[in-house]
mmCIF file of C-alpha atoms and ligand atoms in Angstrom:
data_model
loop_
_atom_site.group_PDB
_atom_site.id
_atom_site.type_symbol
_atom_site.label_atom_id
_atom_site.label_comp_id
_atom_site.label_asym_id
_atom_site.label_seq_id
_atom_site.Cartn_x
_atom_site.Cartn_y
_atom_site.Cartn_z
ATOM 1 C CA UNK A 16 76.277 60.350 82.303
ATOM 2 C CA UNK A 17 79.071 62.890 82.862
ATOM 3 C CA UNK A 18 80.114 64.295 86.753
ATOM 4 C CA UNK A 19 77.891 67.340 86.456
ATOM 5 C CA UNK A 20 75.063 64.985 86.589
ATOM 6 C CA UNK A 21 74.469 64.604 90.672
ATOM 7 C CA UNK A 22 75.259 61.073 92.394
ATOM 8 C CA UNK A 23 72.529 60.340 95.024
ATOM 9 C CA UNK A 24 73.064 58.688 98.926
ATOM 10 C CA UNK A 25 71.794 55.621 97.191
ATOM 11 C CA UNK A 26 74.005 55.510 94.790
ATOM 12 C CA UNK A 27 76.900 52.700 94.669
ATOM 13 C CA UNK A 28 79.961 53.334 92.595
ATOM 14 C CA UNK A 29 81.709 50.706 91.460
ATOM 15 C CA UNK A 30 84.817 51.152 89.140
ATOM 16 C CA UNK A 31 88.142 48.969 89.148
ATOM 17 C CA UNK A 32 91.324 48.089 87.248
ATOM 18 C CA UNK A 33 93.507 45.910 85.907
ATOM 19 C CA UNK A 34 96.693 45.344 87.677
ATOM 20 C CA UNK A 35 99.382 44.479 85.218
ATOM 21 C CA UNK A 36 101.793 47.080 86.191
ATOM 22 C CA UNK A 37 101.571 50.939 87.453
ATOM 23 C CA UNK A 38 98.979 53.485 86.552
ATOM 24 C CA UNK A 39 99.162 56.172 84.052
ATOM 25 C CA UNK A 40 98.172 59.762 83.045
ATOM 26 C CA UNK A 41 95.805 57.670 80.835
ATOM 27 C CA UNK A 42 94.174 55.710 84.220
ATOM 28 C CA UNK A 43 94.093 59.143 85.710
ATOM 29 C CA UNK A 44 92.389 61.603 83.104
ATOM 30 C CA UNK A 45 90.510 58.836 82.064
ATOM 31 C CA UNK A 46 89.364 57.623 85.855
ATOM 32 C CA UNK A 47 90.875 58.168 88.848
ATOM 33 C CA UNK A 48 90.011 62.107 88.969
ATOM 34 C CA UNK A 49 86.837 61.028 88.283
ATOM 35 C CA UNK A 50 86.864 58.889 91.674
ATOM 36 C CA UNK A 51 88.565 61.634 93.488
ATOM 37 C CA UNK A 52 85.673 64.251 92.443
ATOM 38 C CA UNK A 53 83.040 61.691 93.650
ATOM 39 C CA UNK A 54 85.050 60.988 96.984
ATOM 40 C CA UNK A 55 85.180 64.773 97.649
ATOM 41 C CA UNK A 56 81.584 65.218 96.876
ATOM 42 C CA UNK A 57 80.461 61.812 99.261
ATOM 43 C CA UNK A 58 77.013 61.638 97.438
ATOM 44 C CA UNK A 59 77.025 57.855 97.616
ATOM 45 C CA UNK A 60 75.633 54.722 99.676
ATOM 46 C CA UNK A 61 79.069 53.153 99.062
ATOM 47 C CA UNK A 62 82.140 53.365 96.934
ATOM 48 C CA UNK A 63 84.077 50.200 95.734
ATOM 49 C CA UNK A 64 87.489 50.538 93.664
ATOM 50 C CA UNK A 65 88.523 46.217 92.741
ATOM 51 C CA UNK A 66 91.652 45.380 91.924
ATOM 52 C CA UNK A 67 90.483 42.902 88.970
ATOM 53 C CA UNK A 68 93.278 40.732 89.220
ATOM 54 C CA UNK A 69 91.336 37.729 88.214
ATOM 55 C CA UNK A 70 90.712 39.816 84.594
ATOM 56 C CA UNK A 71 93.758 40.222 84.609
ATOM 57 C CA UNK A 72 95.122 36.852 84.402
ATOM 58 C CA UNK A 73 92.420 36.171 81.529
ATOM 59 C CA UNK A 74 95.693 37.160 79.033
ATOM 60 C CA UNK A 75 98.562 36.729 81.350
ATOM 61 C CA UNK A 76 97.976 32.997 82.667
ATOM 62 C CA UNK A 77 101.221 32.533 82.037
ATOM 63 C CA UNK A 78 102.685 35.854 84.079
ATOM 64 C CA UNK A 79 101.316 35.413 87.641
ATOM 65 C CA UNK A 80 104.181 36.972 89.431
ATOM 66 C CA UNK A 81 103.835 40.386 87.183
ATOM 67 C CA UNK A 82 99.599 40.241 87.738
ATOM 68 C CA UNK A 83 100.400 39.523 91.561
ATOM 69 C CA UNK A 84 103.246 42.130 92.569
ATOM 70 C CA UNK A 85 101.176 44.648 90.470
ATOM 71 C CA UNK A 86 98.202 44.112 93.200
ATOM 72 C CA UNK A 87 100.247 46.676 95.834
ATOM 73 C CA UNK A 88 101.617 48.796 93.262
ATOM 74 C CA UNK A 89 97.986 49.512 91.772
ATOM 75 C CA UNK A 90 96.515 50.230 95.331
ATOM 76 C CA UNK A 91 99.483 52.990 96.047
ATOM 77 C CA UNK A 92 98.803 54.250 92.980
ATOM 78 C CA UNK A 93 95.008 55.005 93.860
ATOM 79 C CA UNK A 94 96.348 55.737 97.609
ATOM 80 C CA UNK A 95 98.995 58.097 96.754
ATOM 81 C CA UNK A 96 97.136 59.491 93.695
ATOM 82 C CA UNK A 97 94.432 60.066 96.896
ATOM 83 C CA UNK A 98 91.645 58.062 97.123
ATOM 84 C CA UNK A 99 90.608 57.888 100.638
ATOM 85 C CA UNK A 100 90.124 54.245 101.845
ATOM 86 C CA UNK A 101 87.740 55.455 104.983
ATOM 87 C CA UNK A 102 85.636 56.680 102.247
ATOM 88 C CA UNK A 103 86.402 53.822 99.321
ATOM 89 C CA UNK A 104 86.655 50.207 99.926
ATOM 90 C CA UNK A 105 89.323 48.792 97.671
ATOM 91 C CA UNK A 106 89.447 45.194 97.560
ATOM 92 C CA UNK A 107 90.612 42.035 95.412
ATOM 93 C CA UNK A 108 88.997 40.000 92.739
ATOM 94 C CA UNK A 109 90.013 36.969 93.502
ATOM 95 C CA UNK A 110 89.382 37.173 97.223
ATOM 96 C CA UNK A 111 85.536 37.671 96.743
ATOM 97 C CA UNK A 112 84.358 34.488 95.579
ATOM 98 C CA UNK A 113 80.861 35.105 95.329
ATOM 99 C CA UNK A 114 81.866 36.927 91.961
ATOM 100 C CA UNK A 115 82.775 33.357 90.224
ATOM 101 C CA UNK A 116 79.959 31.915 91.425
ATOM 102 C CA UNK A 117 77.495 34.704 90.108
ATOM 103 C CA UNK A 118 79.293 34.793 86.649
ATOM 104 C CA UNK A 119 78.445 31.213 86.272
ATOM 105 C CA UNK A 120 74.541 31.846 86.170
ATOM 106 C CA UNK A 121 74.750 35.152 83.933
ATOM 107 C CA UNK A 122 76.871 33.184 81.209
ATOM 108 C CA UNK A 123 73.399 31.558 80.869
ATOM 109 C CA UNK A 124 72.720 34.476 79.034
ATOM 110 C CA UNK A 125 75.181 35.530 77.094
ATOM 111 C CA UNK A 126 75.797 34.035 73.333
ATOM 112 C CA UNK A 127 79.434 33.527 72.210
ATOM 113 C CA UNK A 128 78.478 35.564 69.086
ATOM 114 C CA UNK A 129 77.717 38.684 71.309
ATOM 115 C CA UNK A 130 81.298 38.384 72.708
ATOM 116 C CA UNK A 131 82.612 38.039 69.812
ATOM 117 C CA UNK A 132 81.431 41.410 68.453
ATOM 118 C CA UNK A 133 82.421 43.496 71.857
ATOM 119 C CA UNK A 134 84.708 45.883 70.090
ATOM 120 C CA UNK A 135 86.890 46.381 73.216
ATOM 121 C CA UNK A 136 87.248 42.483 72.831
ATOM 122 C CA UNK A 137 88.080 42.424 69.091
ATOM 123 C CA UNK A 138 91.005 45.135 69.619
ATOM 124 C CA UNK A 139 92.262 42.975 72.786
ATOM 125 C CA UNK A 140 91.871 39.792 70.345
ATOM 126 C CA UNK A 141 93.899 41.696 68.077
ATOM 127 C CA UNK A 142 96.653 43.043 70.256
ATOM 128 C CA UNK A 143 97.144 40.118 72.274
ATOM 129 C CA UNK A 144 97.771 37.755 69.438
ATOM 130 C CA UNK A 145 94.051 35.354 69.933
ATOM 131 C CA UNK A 146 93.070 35.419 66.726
ATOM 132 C CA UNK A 147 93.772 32.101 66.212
ATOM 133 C CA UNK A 148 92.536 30.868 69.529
ATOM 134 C CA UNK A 149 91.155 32.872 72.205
ATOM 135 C CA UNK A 150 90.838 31.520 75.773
ATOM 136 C CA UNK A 151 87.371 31.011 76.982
ATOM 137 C CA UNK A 152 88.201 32.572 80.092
ATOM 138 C CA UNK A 153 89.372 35.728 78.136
ATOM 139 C CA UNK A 154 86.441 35.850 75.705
ATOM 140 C CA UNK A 155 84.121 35.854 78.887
ATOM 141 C CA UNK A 156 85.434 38.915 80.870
ATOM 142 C CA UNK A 157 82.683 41.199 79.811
ATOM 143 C CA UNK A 158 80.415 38.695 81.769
ATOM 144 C CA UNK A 159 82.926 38.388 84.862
ATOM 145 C CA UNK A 160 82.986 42.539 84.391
ATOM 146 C CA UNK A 161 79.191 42.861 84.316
ATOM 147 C CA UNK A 162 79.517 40.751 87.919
ATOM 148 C CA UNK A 163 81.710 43.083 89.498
ATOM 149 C CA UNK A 164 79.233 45.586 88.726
ATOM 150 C CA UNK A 165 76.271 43.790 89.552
ATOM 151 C CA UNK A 166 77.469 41.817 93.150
ATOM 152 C CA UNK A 167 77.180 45.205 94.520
ATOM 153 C CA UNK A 168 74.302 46.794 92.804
ATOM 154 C CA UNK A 169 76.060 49.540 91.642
ATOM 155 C CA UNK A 170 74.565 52.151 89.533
ATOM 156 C CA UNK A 171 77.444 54.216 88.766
ATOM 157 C CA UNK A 172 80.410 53.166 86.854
ATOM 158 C CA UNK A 173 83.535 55.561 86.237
ATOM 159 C CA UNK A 174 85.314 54.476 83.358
ATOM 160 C CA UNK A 175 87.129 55.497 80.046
ATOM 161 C CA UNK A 176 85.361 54.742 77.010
ATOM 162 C CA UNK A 177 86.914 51.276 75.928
ATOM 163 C CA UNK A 178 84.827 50.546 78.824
ATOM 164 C CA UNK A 179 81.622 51.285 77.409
ATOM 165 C CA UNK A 180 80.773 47.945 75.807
ATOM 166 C CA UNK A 181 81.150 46.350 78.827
ATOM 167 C CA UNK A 182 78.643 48.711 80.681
ATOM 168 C CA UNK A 183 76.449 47.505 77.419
ATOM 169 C CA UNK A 184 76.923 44.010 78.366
ATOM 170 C CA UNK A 185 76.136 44.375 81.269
ATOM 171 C CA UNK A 186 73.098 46.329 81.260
ATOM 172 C CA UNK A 187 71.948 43.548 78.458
ATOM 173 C CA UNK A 188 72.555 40.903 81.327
ATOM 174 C CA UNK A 189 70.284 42.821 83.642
ATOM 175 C CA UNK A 190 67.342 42.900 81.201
ATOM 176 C CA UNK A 191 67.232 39.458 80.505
ATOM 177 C CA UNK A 192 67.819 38.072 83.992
ATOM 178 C CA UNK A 193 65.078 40.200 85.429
ATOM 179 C CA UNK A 194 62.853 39.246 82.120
ATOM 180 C CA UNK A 195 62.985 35.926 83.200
ATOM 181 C CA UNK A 196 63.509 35.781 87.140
ATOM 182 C CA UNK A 197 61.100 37.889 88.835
ATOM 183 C CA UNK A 198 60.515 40.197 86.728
ATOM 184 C CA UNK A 199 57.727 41.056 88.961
ATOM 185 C CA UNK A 200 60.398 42.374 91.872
ATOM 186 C CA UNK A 201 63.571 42.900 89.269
ATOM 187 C CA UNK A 202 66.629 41.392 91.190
ATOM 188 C CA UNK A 203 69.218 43.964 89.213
ATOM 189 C CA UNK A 204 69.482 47.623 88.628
ATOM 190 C CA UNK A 205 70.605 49.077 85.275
ATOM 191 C CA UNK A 206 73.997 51.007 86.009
ATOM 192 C CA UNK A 207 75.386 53.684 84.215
ATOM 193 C CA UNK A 208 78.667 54.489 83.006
ATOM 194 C CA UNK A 209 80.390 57.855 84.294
ATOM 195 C CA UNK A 210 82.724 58.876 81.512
ATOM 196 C CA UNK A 211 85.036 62.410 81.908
ATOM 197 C CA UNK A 212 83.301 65.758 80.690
ATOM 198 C CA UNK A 213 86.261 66.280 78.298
ATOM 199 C CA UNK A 214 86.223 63.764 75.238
ATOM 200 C CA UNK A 215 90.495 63.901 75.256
ATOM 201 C CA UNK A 216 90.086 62.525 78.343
ATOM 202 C CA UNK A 217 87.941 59.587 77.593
ATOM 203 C CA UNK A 218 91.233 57.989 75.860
ATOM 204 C CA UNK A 219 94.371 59.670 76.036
ATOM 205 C CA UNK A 220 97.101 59.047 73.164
ATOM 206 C CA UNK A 221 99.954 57.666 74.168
ATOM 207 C CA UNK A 222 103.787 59.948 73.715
ATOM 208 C CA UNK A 223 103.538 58.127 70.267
ATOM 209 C CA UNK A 224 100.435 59.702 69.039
ATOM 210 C CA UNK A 225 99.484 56.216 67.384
ATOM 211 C CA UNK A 226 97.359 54.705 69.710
ATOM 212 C CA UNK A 227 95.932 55.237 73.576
ATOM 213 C CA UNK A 228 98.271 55.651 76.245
ATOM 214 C CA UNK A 229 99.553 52.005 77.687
ATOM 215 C CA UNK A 230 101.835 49.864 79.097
ATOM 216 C CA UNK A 231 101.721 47.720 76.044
ATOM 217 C CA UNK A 232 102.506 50.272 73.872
ATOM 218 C CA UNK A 233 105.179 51.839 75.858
ATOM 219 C CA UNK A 234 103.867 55.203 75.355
ATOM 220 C CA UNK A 235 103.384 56.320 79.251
ATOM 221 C CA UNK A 236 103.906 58.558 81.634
ATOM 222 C CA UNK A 237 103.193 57.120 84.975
ATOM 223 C CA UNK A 238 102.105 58.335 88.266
ATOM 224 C CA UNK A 239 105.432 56.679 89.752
ATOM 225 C CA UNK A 240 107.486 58.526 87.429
ATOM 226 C CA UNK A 241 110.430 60.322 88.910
ATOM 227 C CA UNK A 242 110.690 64.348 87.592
ATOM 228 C CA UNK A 243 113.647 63.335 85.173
ATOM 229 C CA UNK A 244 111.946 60.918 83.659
ATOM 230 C CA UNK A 245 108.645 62.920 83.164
ATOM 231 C CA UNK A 246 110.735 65.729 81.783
ATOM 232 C CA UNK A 247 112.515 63.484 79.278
ATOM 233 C CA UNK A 248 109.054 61.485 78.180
ATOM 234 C CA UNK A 249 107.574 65.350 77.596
ATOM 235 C CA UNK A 250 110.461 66.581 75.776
ATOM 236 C CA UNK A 251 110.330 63.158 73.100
ATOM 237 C CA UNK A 252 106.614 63.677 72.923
ATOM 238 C CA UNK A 253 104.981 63.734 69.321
ATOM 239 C CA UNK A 254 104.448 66.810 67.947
ATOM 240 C CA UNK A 255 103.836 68.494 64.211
ATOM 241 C CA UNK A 256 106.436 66.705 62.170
ATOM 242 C CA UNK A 257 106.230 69.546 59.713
ATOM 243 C CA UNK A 258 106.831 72.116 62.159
ATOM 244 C CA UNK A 259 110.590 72.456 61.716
ATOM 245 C CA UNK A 260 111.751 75.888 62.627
ATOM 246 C CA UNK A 261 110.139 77.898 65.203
ATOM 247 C CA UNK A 262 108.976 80.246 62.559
ATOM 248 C CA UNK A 263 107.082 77.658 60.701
ATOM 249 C CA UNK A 264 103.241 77.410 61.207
ATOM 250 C CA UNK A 265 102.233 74.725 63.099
ATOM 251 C CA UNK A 266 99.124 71.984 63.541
ATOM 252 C CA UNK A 267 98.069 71.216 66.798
ATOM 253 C CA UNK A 268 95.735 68.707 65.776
ATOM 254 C CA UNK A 269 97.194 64.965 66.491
ATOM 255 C CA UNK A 270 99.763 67.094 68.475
ATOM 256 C CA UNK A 271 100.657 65.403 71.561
ATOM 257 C CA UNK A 272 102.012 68.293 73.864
ATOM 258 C CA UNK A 273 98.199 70.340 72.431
ATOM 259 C CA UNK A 274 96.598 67.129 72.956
ATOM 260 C CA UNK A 275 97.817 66.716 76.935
ATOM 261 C CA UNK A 276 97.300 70.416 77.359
ATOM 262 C CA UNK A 277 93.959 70.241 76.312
ATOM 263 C CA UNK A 278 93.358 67.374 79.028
ATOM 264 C CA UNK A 279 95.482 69.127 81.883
ATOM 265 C CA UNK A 280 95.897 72.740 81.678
ATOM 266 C CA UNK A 281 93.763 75.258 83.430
ATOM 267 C CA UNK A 282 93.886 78.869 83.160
ATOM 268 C CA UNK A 283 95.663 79.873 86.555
ATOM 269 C CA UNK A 284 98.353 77.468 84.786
ATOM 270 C CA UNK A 285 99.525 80.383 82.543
ATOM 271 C CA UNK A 286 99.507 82.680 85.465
ATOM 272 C CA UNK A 287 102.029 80.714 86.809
ATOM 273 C CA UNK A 288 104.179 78.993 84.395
ATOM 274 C CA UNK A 289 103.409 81.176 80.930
ATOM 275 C CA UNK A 290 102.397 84.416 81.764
ATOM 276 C CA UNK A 291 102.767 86.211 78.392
ATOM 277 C CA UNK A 292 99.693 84.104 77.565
ATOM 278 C CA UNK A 293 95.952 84.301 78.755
ATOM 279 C CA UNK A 294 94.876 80.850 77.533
ATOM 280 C CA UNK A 295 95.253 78.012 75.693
ATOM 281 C CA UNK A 296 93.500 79.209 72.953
ATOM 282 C CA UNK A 297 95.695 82.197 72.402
ATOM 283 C CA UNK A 298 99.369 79.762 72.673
ATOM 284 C CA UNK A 299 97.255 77.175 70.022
ATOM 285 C CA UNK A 300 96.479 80.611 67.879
ATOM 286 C CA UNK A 301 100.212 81.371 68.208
ATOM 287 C CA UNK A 302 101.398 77.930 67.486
ATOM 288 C CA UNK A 303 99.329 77.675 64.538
ATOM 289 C CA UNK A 304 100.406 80.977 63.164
ATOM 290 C CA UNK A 305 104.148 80.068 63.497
ATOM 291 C CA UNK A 306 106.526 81.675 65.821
ATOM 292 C CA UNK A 307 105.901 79.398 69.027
ATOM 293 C CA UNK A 308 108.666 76.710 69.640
ATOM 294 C CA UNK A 309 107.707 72.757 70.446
ATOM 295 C CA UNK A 310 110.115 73.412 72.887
ATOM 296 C CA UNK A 311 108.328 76.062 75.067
ATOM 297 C CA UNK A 312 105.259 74.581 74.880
ATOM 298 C CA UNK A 313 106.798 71.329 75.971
ATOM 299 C CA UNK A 314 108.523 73.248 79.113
ATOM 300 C CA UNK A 315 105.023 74.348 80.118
ATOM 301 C CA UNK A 316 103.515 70.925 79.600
ATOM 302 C CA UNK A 317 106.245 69.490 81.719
ATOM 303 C CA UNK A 318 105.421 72.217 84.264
ATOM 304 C CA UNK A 319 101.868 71.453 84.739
ATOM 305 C CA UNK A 320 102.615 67.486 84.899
ATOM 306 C CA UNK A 321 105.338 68.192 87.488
ATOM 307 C CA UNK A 322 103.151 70.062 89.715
ATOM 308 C CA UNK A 323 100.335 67.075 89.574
ATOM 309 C CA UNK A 324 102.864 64.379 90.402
ATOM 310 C CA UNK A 325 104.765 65.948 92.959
ATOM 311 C CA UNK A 326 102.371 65.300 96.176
ATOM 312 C CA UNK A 327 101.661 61.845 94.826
ATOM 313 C CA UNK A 328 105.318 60.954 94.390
ATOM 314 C CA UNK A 329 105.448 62.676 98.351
ATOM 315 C CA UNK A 330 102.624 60.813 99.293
ATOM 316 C CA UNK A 331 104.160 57.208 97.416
ATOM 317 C CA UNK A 332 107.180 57.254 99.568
ATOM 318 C CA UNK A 333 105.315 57.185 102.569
ATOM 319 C CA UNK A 334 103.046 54.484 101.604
ATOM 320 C CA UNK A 335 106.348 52.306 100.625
ATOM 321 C CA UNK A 336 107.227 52.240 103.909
ATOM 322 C CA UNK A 337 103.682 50.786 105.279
ATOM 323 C CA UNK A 338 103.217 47.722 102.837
ATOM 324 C CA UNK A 339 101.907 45.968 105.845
ATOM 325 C CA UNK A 340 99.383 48.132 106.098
ATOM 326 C CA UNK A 341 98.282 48.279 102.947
ATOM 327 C CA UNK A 342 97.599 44.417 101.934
ATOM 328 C CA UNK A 343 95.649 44.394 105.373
ATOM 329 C CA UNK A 344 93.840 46.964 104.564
ATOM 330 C CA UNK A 345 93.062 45.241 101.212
ATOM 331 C CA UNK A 346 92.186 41.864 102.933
ATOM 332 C CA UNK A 347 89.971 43.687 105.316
ATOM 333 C CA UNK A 348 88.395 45.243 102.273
ATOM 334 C CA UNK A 349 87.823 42.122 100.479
ATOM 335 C CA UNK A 350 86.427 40.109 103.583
ATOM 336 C CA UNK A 351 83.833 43.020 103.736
ATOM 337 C CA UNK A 352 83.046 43.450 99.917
ATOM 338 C CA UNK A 353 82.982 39.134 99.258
ATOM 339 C CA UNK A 354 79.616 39.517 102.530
ATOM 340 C CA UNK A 355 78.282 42.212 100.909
ATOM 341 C CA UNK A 356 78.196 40.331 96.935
ATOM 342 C CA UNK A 357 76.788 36.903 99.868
ATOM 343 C CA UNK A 358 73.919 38.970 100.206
ATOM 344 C CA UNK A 359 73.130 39.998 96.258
ATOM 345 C CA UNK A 360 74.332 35.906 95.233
ATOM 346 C CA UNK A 361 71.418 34.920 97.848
ATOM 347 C CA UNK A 362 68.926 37.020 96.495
ATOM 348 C CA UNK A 363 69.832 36.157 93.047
ATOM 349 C CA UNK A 364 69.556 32.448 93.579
ATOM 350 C CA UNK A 365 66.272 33.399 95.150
ATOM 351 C CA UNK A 366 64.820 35.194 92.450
ATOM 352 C CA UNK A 367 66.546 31.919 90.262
ATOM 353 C CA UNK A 368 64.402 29.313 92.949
ATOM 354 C CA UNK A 369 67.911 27.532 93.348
ATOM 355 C CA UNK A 370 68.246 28.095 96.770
ATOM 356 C CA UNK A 371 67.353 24.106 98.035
ATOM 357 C CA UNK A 372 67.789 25.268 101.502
ATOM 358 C CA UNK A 373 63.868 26.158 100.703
ATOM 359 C CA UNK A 374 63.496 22.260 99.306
ATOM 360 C CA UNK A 375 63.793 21.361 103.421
ATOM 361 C CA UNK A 376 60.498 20.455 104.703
ATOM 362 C CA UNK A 377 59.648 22.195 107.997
ATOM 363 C CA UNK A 378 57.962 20.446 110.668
HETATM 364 N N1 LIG B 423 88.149 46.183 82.509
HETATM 365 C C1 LIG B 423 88.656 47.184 83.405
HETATM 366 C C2 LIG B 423 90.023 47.632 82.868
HETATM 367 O O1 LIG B 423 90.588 46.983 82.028
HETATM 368 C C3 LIG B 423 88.825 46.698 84.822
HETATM 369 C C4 LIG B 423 87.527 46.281 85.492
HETATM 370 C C5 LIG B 423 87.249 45.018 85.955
HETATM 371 C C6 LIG B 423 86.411 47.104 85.757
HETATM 372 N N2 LIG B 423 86.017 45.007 86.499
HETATM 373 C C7 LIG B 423 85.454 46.253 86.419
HETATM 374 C C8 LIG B 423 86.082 48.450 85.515
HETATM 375 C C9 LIG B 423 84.203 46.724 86.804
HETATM 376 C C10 LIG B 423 84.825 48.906 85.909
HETATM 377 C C11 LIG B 423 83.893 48.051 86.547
HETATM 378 O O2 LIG B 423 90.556 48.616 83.307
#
């Protein structure tokens, strides 16, 4: 499904992170402008963002403090980067407990062997040194992440595309629970993943060009970036190593500065920052040809980034100041979302014929 497609007023949207430190241009092409297009256009029943701190301790077990202080940094990111929270309830993981308790039923149906071949699972197995011997809790998160989506009957999911086998999994869940429970009155709905129109933006590269933008790979620009450091993470950005001299032609292919230009730059952008060109097709035609420095191209880049961050930076100083606020607002949030997932667990053990409250005879 991409955002042309039209959200309905029964729609719920249900999307969410990890918090393990700030979010990135990566978080934002990838997701968060996606949210902010669906907040402005308010075609939903509801809208919940999670904090998935829970996931997130399924690899850092050992690094509470970094999964905990990321909680607040993670919701000023979505707050300054402007989700609304009148219109989106943004809660915590761990503070809905109904989520733990619904995972437990839908690991009925889940083989280790299907985990084992998620492929966002087998690069995470990879990176995060498991080979050897991965934690159960880890190798399970696709089921805990088909429960996030499922406690709240969501139907729309916006997410990058390492998120797609877990949209998979979870749509896999929902056909065999409502095979065998009810399948007369299906308790679950199949949900969809909402990835961005533009394929660049579906995984950014990282500054390194070697793999996606991350913390992990310390190849980031962040929304909490100040301007120098933007500016100096632009101008070290990887280019065409073969483009030497300005004269020389150049490849834009695997060219970071192209490949962020292609995910951020509109039109009126040349009207302001580059107006000797018309689009990006005529600066790639130039760069190509040889002639066209990294340098300039960089400058313009840095430009267009600059303008982006500059209200949410605004907006992130004010929010620094109301802390408070915020984790009350989050609490609130979570209070609300943990009697809303009550209601789905209840049906679900319903549909399941484990609710023994039913066992009582009635006189
Ligand atoms: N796995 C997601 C990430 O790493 C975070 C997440 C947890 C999520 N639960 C979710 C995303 C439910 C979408 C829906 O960023």
């Amino acid at each position: 499904m991409n955002i042309k497609e039209n959200s309905n007023k029964k729609d719920v949207i249900l999307t969410g992170d990890r918090p393990t430190g700030n979010l990135h241009l990566g978080h934002y092409v990838g997701s968060v402008s996606n949210r902010l297009k669906l907040q402005e256009k308010g075609n939903y029943k509801k809208f919940y963002i999670m904090i998935a701190d829970t996931q997130a301790l399924t690899d850092n077990a050992d690094r509470v403090d970094k999964v905990k202080n990321s909680i607040i940094q993670v919701a000023i990111d979505y707050l300054s980067a402007g989700i609304n929270p009148d219109k989106v309830t943004i809660f915590i993981q761990s503070l809905v407990p109904e989520l733990f308790e619904m995972t437990s039923y839908f690991m009925n149906f889940v083989p280790v062997s299907r985990l084992q071949r998620n492929p966002t699972i087998k690069d995470e197995i990879k990176q995060r040194g498991f080979v050897k011997s991965i934690p159960i809790g880890f190798l399970n998160y696709p089921v805990s992440q088909a429960t996030d989506i499922l406690a709240f009957e969501s139907s729309i999911v916006p997410v990058g595309d390492d998120q797609l086998p877990m949209i998979e999994q979870t749509r896999e869940i929902v056909s065999s629970f409502n095979n065998l429970y009810k399948p007369e009155s299906p308790v679950f709905t199949m949900p969809k993943a909402l990835l961005p129109e533009e394929e660049i933006c579906r995984r950014l590269p990282g500054l390194d060009a070697k793999v996606k933008m991350s913390k992990s790979a310390g190849n980031a620009i962040y929304l909490c970036d100040d301007e120098k450091t933007v500016k100096e993470k632009i101008m070290s950005a990887y280019t065409d190593p073969n483009h030497i001299r300005v004269s020389d032609p150049g490849n834009v292919d695997g060219n970071i500065v192209f490949a962020y230009l292609d995910a951020f730059c509109q039109e009126e952008h040349f009207k302001r920052f580059l107006p000797e060109y018309k689009n990006l097709d005529e600066l790639k035609q130039h760069y190509r040809k040889g002639g066209l420095g990294d340098v300039k191209v960089k400058l313009f880049l840095n430009n267009i980034i600059q303008e982006l961050l500059e209200p949410i930076r605004e907006k992130r100083s004010y929010l620094l100041s109301h802390i408070n606020d915020i984790y009350e607002m989050l609490f609130d949030n979570s209070k609300k979302a943990s009697s809303e997932a009550r209601k789905v667990l209840e049906k679900m053990k319903d549909a399941m014929g484990i609710n023994y409250k039913n066992l009582l005879i009635k006189d």
